[in-house]
Amino acid sequence: MIDHVMPADHTQYNAAVDLIERNLAAGRGGKTAYIEDSGNTTYAQLAERVDRAASALRGLGLKREQRIGIAMLDSADWVALFLGAIKAGIVPVALNTLLTPKDYEYQLSDSRARALFFSTALQKNFENIQAKCPALKYVVNDVQLKDLLATAAPKAEAAPTVPDEMCFWLYSSGSTGAPKGTVHLHSHLAATADLYAKPVLGIRDSDTVFSAAKLFFAYGLGNSLTFPLAVGATTVLMAERPTPDSVFKRLTERKPTIFYGVPTLYAALLAHPAFPKKDQIALRVCTSAGEALPPEIGKRWTERTGTEVLDGIGSTEMLHIFLSNRPGDVRPGTTGKPVPGYQLRLVDDQGHVVTKPGELGELQISGPTSAVMYWNQRDKTKNTFQGPWTRSGDKYSLDKDGYYVYGGRSDDMLKVSGIYVSPAEVEAALVSHEAVLEAAVVGVEDESKLVKPKAFVVLKQGNTANEELKHRLQQHVKDRLAPYKYPRWIEFMSELPKTATGKIQRFKLR
């Protein structure tokens, strides 16, 4: 049931005002919005900080539609700055905190950001950044930001924005080439909460949520900002990296009821000896996105915690999850069914819509949260955003019951013996072996110049890489899949190359 209706296109609407004011109107001013190691922030305090951020940005001379870069570790100040910019009609660009100085230079120049706000822990990335980015007028660290907020006016007028106005940018994680500035509108934030978070995830005001995915990432932005603010829930924020120890600490001490993770993290948590007992945690539902969740990992998580993992898929371009399993209707090995409000179709290489069960096609999405463009990249924009349809670059098939089964990235698909092989399928088979922590599969030419699967495998602690284990793993895959799909070569690694958001970079392995 959607209880929040977006106004008609040209009615005044400001996303920050909506997400903050609905909580004050509901009497939640004294309720904790954010829990951090440094202390808690109530909804009333957050509302004031958002206003102070809007006032501070205007005080720096920033104007409507100008961009600011945010390269800060997760904190209530990150949220206040992001929403304060939106309230003032200024466009925040959320920057990944795990990039190199060269990446920041590219994104700040590309976005023509007028100001950069960064965490002092990341200072080394921004030395001489102003000399390299001519548009950048202000460079402000998190300590200076606190001073700016403390002295700024505690009340700010909202910019008279409309639903279809540019609101914020995210840079695509660039698992295939340079990241692209993905432009989202004011209407998009609340729409993800109304279509996915409330009806599918079932988030409510009594929930405490914790996301291992950070705020700079489309998945984390919904998890820790849009969704909890949309219903008045409480959010646990963590500045440090999500390691098993740091995640277990929050799960046992803060007792979140909703946890959002990615498959590689779920695998690492399950393999860790300090995994908490059921009575030490309070989870009621968990989600996974970023990559397909191997069935074995979902099954083991449910056995250990008593909670389901709702595997879903979203994208920077669509802002959040548009295809997902449901509570009480989890089909392991699938990504579930379309989120109501989104239309999905599968398109083959000839451009025909695929409807037969088991037939692979590229997943395309139509829905109200699609980005409007990639900034200054006309050809890539036209290739991805085709009328009402957005191309995902992911291959999928439908099973006989209408559940979507992931087949890998379009650019990762292998043709073996003339038949498409999904790396994801081979990886899931490998991960189901008790010795394997993670696996990535790519295509490699054999001596006859024919493409065959090669696996890169990270073993769980206590297992030794040797020829015998290689043969066991190959047989393990043959026992589960069509024989031609087994990896002809297996290379053991200490870790796999990943993007900052935890996706395996198969192009590096190729």
XYZ file of C-alpha atoms in Angstrom:
510
model
C 0.000 0.000 0.000
C 1.526 3.315 -1.120
C 0.608 5.996 1.405
C 2.680 8.823 0.016
C 1.615 10.324 -3.310
C 4.087 12.420 -5.283
C 2.648 15.771 -6.383
C 2.023 16.500 -10.079
C 5.179 17.333 -12.033
C 5.307 21.097 -11.526
C 3.930 21.396 -8.018
C 6.554 22.568 -5.563
C 8.257 19.600 -3.917
C 11.568 19.306 -2.063
C 12.814 15.811 -1.151
C 14.679 16.965 1.985
C 11.660 18.862 3.335
C 9.459 15.823 2.743
C 11.742 13.300 4.491
C 12.373 15.531 7.523
C 8.988 17.226 7.996
C 6.935 14.007 7.858
C 8.731 12.876 11.042
C 8.272 16.161 12.899
C 4.578 16.193 11.885
C 4.245 12.633 13.262
C 5.621 13.776 16.652
C 8.962 11.978 16.359
C 11.133 15.017 17.217
C 12.467 13.380 20.396
C 13.018 9.959 18.804
C 16.538 8.774 17.912
C 17.123 9.007 14.164
C 20.825 8.063 14.111
C 23.074 6.060 16.433
C 26.832 6.565 16.024
C 29.850 5.660 18.151
C 30.095 9.371 19.064
C 26.457 9.624 20.250
C 22.855 9.763 19.099
C 20.946 12.310 16.999
C 17.184 12.810 17.414
C 14.844 13.708 14.576
C 14.518 17.286 15.921
C 18.311 17.648 16.117
C 18.648 16.249 12.589
C 16.032 18.728 11.305
C 17.985 21.619 12.814
C 21.293 20.319 11.416
C 19.766 20.027 7.936
C 18.643 23.678 8.173
C 22.056 24.768 9.477
C 23.729 22.908 6.566
C 21.444 24.679 4.060
C 22.251 28.038 5.719
C 26.000 27.287 5.780
C 26.099 26.363 2.077
C 24.232 29.533 1.141
C 26.591 31.455 3.425
C 29.514 30.210 1.294
C 27.802 31.833 -1.700
C 26.672 28.541 -3.265
C 23.696 28.845 -5.613
C 20.823 26.603 -6.642
C 21.838 23.762 -9.018
C 25.557 24.140 -8.243
C 27.222 20.909 -7.130
C 29.079 20.008 -3.935
C 31.162 16.845 -3.437
C 30.736 14.798 -0.237
C 33.633 12.419 0.475
C 32.878 11.715 4.125
C 32.669 8.557 6.219
C 29.128 7.646 7.281
C 27.815 10.003 9.981
C 24.754 12.063 10.899
C 26.676 15.069 9.506
C 26.852 13.294 6.115
C 23.044 12.976 6.205
C 22.591 16.606 7.343
C 24.899 17.925 4.621
C 23.281 15.826 1.876
C 19.746 16.854 2.874
C 20.789 20.447 3.674
C 22.146 20.840 0.138
C 18.920 19.409 -1.320
C 16.816 21.725 0.845
C 18.799 24.707 -0.510
C 18.383 23.467 -4.103
C 22.139 22.732 -4.254
C 23.063 19.350 -5.755
C 25.105 16.959 -3.549
C 27.401 14.506 -5.340
C 28.026 11.486 -3.089
C 31.643 10.368 -3.555
C 32.957 6.901 -2.819
C 35.340 7.080 0.172
C 37.618 4.313 -1.175
C 38.887 6.024 -4.322
C 42.349 7.224 -5.382
C 43.355 10.916 -5.660
C 43.127 10.573 -9.471
C 39.524 9.298 -9.222
C 38.524 12.236 -7.008
C 40.181 14.693 -9.375
C 38.199 13.191 -12.270
C 34.824 13.221 -10.478
C 35.228 16.703 -8.960
C 36.302 18.127 -12.333
C 33.578 16.242 -14.215
C 30.836 17.440 -11.836
C 32.342 20.951 -11.594
C 31.732 20.810 -7.844
C 32.068 24.260 -6.196
C 32.813 22.830 -2.741
C 34.216 19.593 -1.369
C 33.492 18.245 2.128
C 35.740 15.417 3.294
C 36.640 13.396 6.380
C 40.065 14.184 7.837
C 40.801 10.431 7.735
C 40.822 10.785 3.923
C 42.929 13.975 3.848
C 45.852 12.503 1.885
C 43.553 12.095 -1.144
C 42.886 15.823 -1.398
C 46.278 17.493 -1.215
C 46.464 20.304 -3.846
C 42.999 19.293 -5.120
C 41.998 22.934 -5.764
C 44.938 23.453 -8.114
C 43.702 20.463 -10.165
C 39.969 21.329 -10.124
C 39.452 24.953 -11.236
C 35.728 25.035 -10.324
C 36.446 24.021 -6.714
C 36.185 27.115 -4.526
C 35.973 25.561 -1.033
C 37.614 22.495 0.510
C 36.196 21.787 3.973
C 37.089 18.943 6.345
C 34.649 17.373 8.814
C 36.032 19.365 11.778
C 35.561 22.650 9.902
C 32.088 21.486 8.871
C 31.101 21.124 12.547
C 32.179 24.757 13.118
C 30.266 25.887 10.024
C 27.101 24.147 11.251
C 27.493 25.533 14.784
C 27.588 29.148 13.552
C 25.027 28.869 10.709
C 21.397 30.035 11.077
C 19.275 27.244 12.640
C 16.340 27.875 10.255
C 16.461 27.811 6.456
C 13.870 28.422 3.738
C 13.532 25.542 1.301
C 14.308 26.211 -2.362
C 11.070 26.076 -4.415
C 12.117 22.910 -6.261
C 9.793 20.613 -8.271
C 9.635 16.777 -8.442
C 11.375 16.633 -11.833
C 14.282 18.867 -10.795
C 17.876 17.619 -10.557
C 18.377 16.626 -6.903
C 21.621 14.639 -6.385
C 24.228 12.652 -8.279
C 25.880 9.302 -7.724
C 28.844 8.062 -9.722
C 28.332 4.552 -11.108
C 30.818 2.175 -9.504
C 32.578 1.705 -12.826
C 33.042 -2.086 -12.761
C 33.477 -1.612 -16.546
C 35.456 1.551 -17.261
C 35.303 5.165 -16.022
C 32.485 6.011 -13.585
C 29.569 8.036 -14.931
C 27.795 10.896 -13.137
C 24.260 9.543 -12.727
C 21.697 12.315 -12.285
C 18.632 11.739 -10.048
C 15.535 13.851 -9.373
C 13.740 15.081 -6.223
C 10.894 12.575 -6.753
C 13.194 9.535 -6.794
C 14.098 9.213 -3.109
C 10.560 8.902 -1.703
C 9.536 6.671 -4.635
C 12.103 3.995 -3.674
C 10.697 3.963 -0.136
C 7.084 3.782 -1.332
C 7.656 1.040 -3.911
C 10.274 -1.180 -2.240
C 11.038 -0.332 1.402
C 7.481 -0.227 2.772
C 5.600 -2.912 0.781
C 8.439 -5.405 0.023
C 10.970 -4.989 2.833
C 8.186 -4.098 5.279
C 10.184 -1.400 7.106
C 8.304 0.337 9.944
C 8.931 3.005 12.560
C 9.733 0.420 15.253
C 12.744 -0.886 13.255
C 16.414 -0.220 13.935
C 18.348 -0.644 10.688
C 22.029 -1.240 9.952
C 23.605 -1.211 6.493
C 27.091 -2.524 5.777
C 26.805 -0.713 2.411
C 27.821 2.928 2.867
C 25.783 6.089 2.210
C 27.752 7.004 -0.938
C 26.449 3.883 -2.683
C 22.863 3.860 -4.110
C 22.046 0.736 -2.046
C 23.386 2.277 1.195
C 21.722 5.653 0.559
C 18.303 4.003 0.506
C 19.123 1.662 3.394
C 20.445 4.287 5.835
C 18.817 7.523 4.721
C 15.712 7.323 2.541
C 14.028 4.242 4.001
C 14.401 4.926 7.736
C 13.507 8.616 7.300
C 10.475 7.675 5.195
C 8.937 5.766 8.138
C 10.654 7.246 11.206
C 12.902 4.270 12.005
C 16.281 4.428 13.815
C 19.555 3.887 11.922
C 22.920 2.620 13.147
C 25.778 4.326 11.271
C 29.323 2.992 11.207
C 32.286 5.026 9.943
C 34.711 2.085 9.838
C 34.967 -0.604 7.183
C 32.503 -3.499 7.445
C 34.673 -6.382 8.708
C 33.163 -9.410 10.480
C 34.264 -7.984 13.863
C 32.832 -4.497 13.258
C 29.544 -5.908 11.905
C 29.106 -8.433 14.744
C 29.744 -5.644 17.266
C 26.796 -3.619 15.871
C 24.529 -6.657 15.475
C 25.012 -7.702 19.113
C 25.297 -4.297 20.842
C 22.843 -2.148 18.843
C 20.401 -4.999 18.092
C 19.231 -3.860 14.630
C 16.110 -5.586 13.289
C 17.006 -5.056 9.607
C 20.486 -5.725 8.211
C 21.555 -4.903 4.662
C 24.611 -6.671 3.251
C 26.259 -7.934 0.055
C 27.036 -11.584 -0.839
C 30.799 -11.337 -0.257
C 30.191 -9.943 3.241
C 27.600 -12.618 4.122
C 30.171 -15.262 3.076
C 32.893 -13.653 5.225
C 30.560 -13.370 8.244
C 29.500 -17.018 7.980
C 33.126 -18.154 7.745
C 34.143 -16.208 10.873
C 34.566 -18.071 14.187
C 32.991 -15.206 16.206
C 29.567 -15.534 14.498
C 27.013 -14.587 17.203
C 24.380 -16.966 18.577
C 20.706 -16.435 17.683
C 19.862 -15.065 21.132
C 22.561 -12.358 20.833
C 20.904 -10.646 17.864
C 17.460 -9.201 17.106
C 17.256 -9.452 13.311
C 13.875 -9.906 11.663
C 14.848 -9.510 7.993
C 18.038 -9.116 5.927
C 18.656 -8.008 2.355
C 21.371 -8.699 -0.178
C 22.193 -6.826 -3.387
C 25.169 -5.870 -5.531
C 25.611 -9.407 -6.903
C 23.551 -12.584 -7.034
C 23.442 -14.351 -3.660
C 24.643 -17.973 -3.949
C 21.802 -20.203 -2.595
C 24.181 -21.952 -0.181
C 25.061 -18.652 1.551
C 21.411 -17.630 1.939
C 20.527 -21.062 3.320
C 23.371 -21.069 5.853
C 22.551 -17.501 6.986
C 18.924 -18.495 7.644
C 20.043 -21.604 9.573
C 22.406 -19.541 11.757
C 20.172 -16.495 12.390
C 16.602 -17.663 11.810
C 16.068 -14.759 9.354
C 15.595 -14.801 5.599
C 17.891 -12.934 3.236
C 15.852 -11.137 0.569
C 18.115 -11.235 -2.469
C 17.346 -8.367 -4.832
C 18.890 -6.318 -7.592
C 19.051 -2.558 -7.951
C 21.434 -0.212 -9.720
C 22.884 3.279 -9.517
C 20.748 4.092 -12.564
C 17.469 2.896 -10.952
C 18.542 4.112 -7.469
C 17.438 1.049 -5.527
C 15.977 -2.465 -5.730
C 13.440 -3.126 -8.510
C 13.469 -6.955 -8.464
C 13.432 -8.902 -5.202
C 12.509 -11.950 -3.202
C 9.754 -11.345 -0.616
C 9.465 -12.211 3.082
C 7.891 -15.683 3.201
C 8.510 -16.131 -0.543
C 12.269 -16.560 -0.901
C 13.214 -18.759 -3.865
C 16.933 -19.581 -3.405
C 19.002 -19.137 -6.560
C 16.625 -16.487 -7.929
C 16.304 -12.724 -7.576
C 12.552 -13.078 -7.014
C 9.882 -11.090 -8.830
C 9.482 -7.440 -9.931
C 8.887 -4.836 -7.231
C 5.361 -3.422 -7.801
C 5.608 -0.148 -9.707
C 8.417 -1.422 -11.965
C 8.010 -3.259 -15.273
C 10.700 -5.700 -16.364
C 11.461 -7.383 -19.662
C 14.191 -9.639 -21.077
C 15.560 -8.776 -24.528
C 17.723 -11.085 -26.674
C 20.706 -10.059 -28.846
C 18.354 -9.377 -31.795
C 16.202 -6.999 -29.731
C 13.265 -9.421 -29.322
C 11.495 -9.808 -25.966
C 12.181 -13.254 -24.488
C 9.319 -15.025 -22.701
C 10.255 -18.732 -22.727
C 11.400 -20.183 -19.359
C 15.154 -20.689 -19.227
C 15.924 -18.405 -22.177
C 18.512 -15.695 -21.447
C 17.962 -12.037 -22.228
C 19.227 -8.662 -21.085
C 17.162 -7.319 -18.170
C 15.532 -3.953 -18.906
C 13.540 -1.910 -16.390
C 10.843 0.726 -16.625
C 9.953 2.624 -13.455
C 9.661 6.031 -11.800
C 13.184 6.145 -10.286
C 15.292 5.879 -13.435
C 18.099 8.448 -13.638
C 17.640 11.093 -16.326
C 21.147 10.861 -17.815
C 24.850 10.351 -17.394
C 26.340 13.842 -17.060
C 28.083 14.997 -20.256
C 28.017 11.477 -21.733
C 25.417 11.633 -24.485
C 26.239 8.350 -26.264
C 26.333 6.314 -23.063
C 23.082 7.987 -21.942
C 21.333 7.029 -25.206
C 22.655 3.479 -24.991
C 21.428 2.913 -21.397
C 18.243 5.029 -21.161
C 16.044 4.037 -24.094
C 12.697 5.811 -23.809
C 10.914 4.411 -20.728
C 13.349 1.452 -20.547
C 16.696 1.372 -18.759
C 19.201 -1.305 -19.804
C 20.750 -3.076 -16.818
C 23.624 -4.857 -18.569
C 22.582 -8.008 -16.644
C 21.516 -11.276 -18.267
C 18.533 -13.058 -16.732
C 16.133 -15.874 -17.490
C 12.715 -16.695 -16.051
C 11.996 -20.018 -14.370
C 8.700 -21.821 -14.965
C 7.082 -20.044 -11.995
C 8.041 -16.525 -13.116
C 11.028 -16.010 -10.792
C 14.033 -14.235 -12.306
C 17.316 -16.171 -12.403
C 20.579 -14.234 -12.710
C 22.811 -15.204 -15.626
C 25.718 -12.791 -15.167
C 26.729 -9.447 -16.646
C 26.182 -9.160 -20.407
C 29.919 -8.514 -20.769
C 30.819 -11.478 -18.497
C 28.793 -14.147 -20.344
C 30.809 -17.035 -21.779
C 29.981 -19.004 -24.903
C 31.229 -22.547 -24.272
C 30.645 -25.160 -26.985
C 28.320 -22.629 -28.641
C 26.108 -22.371 -25.545
C 25.930 -19.403 -23.163
C 27.365 -20.174 -19.737
C 26.658 -17.893 -16.802
C 29.724 -17.283 -14.615
C 27.334 -16.691 -11.685
C 25.996 -20.241 -11.984
C 29.494 -21.798 -11.909
C 30.513 -19.501 -9.027
C 27.444 -20.521 -6.999
C 28.318 -24.204 -7.541
C 31.909 -23.620 -6.365
C 30.814 -21.614 -3.300
C 28.544 -24.493 -2.261
C 31.728 -26.520 -1.549
C 32.699 -26.445 2.126
C 36.287 -25.343 1.399
C 35.408 -22.311 -0.752
C 34.890 -18.783 0.595
C 34.594 -16.897 -2.723
C 34.860 -17.656 -6.422
C 34.959 -15.699 -9.667
C 34.721 -17.261 -13.128
C 35.904 -15.767 -16.431
C 36.371 -17.058 -19.972
C 39.880 -18.049 -21.115
C 40.911 -19.464 -24.499
C 42.340 -22.987 -24.519
C 45.093 -24.194 -26.888
C 42.487 -24.508 -29.674
C 41.411 -20.866 -29.159
C 38.060 -22.001 -27.738
C 36.656 -20.170 -24.703
C 36.340 -22.248 -21.538
C 35.581 -21.291 -17.901
C 38.476 -20.509 -15.562
C 37.825 -20.117 -11.818
C 39.670 -17.933 -9.313
C 39.009 -19.298 -5.836
C 39.569 -17.939 -2.327
C 39.610 -20.765 0.247
C 38.252 -20.638 3.789
C 40.854 -20.597 6.565
C 42.270 -24.024 7.354
C 42.125 -25.305 3.736
C 45.249 -25.902 1.665
C 45.447 -25.209 -2.078
C 46.686 -28.270 -3.979
C 46.041 -30.339 -7.126
C 43.825 -32.796 -5.286
C 41.521 -29.997 -4.089
C 41.387 -28.601 -7.657
C 40.126 -31.962 -8.950
C 37.609 -32.223 -6.104
C 36.235 -28.771 -6.907
C 35.984 -29.559 -10.629
C 34.082 -32.768 -9.845
C 31.876 -30.856 -7.380
C 30.785 -28.503 -10.212
C 30.271 -31.408 -12.665
C 27.996 -33.110 -10.112
C 25.796 -29.995 -9.974
C 25.808 -28.506 -13.480
C 25.960 -29.609 -17.120
C 29.462 -31.078 -17.584
C 30.591 -28.471 -20.183
C 30.218 -25.735 -17.531
C 32.928 -26.991 -15.168
C 36.064 -24.773 -14.797
C 38.925 -26.205 -16.882
C 41.435 -24.265 -14.775
C 41.341 -23.251 -11.107
C 43.678 -20.646 -9.658
C 43.783 -20.132 -5.888
C 44.056 -16.533 -4.635
C 44.273 -14.818 -1.250
C 41.587 -12.305 -2.322
C 39.582 -11.269 -5.386
C 39.731 -7.776 -6.929
C 36.553 -5.860 -6.058
C 34.974 -2.459 -6.565
C 34.509 -0.306 -3.469
C 30.936 -1.547 -3.285
C 32.030 -5.196 -3.058
C 31.365 -6.334 -6.647
C 33.981 -8.666 -8.103
C 35.903 -7.021 -10.968
C 36.034 -9.916 -13.410
C 37.564 -7.710 -16.116
C 40.739 -7.519 -13.949
C 40.846 -11.308 -13.746
C 40.476 -11.587 -17.510
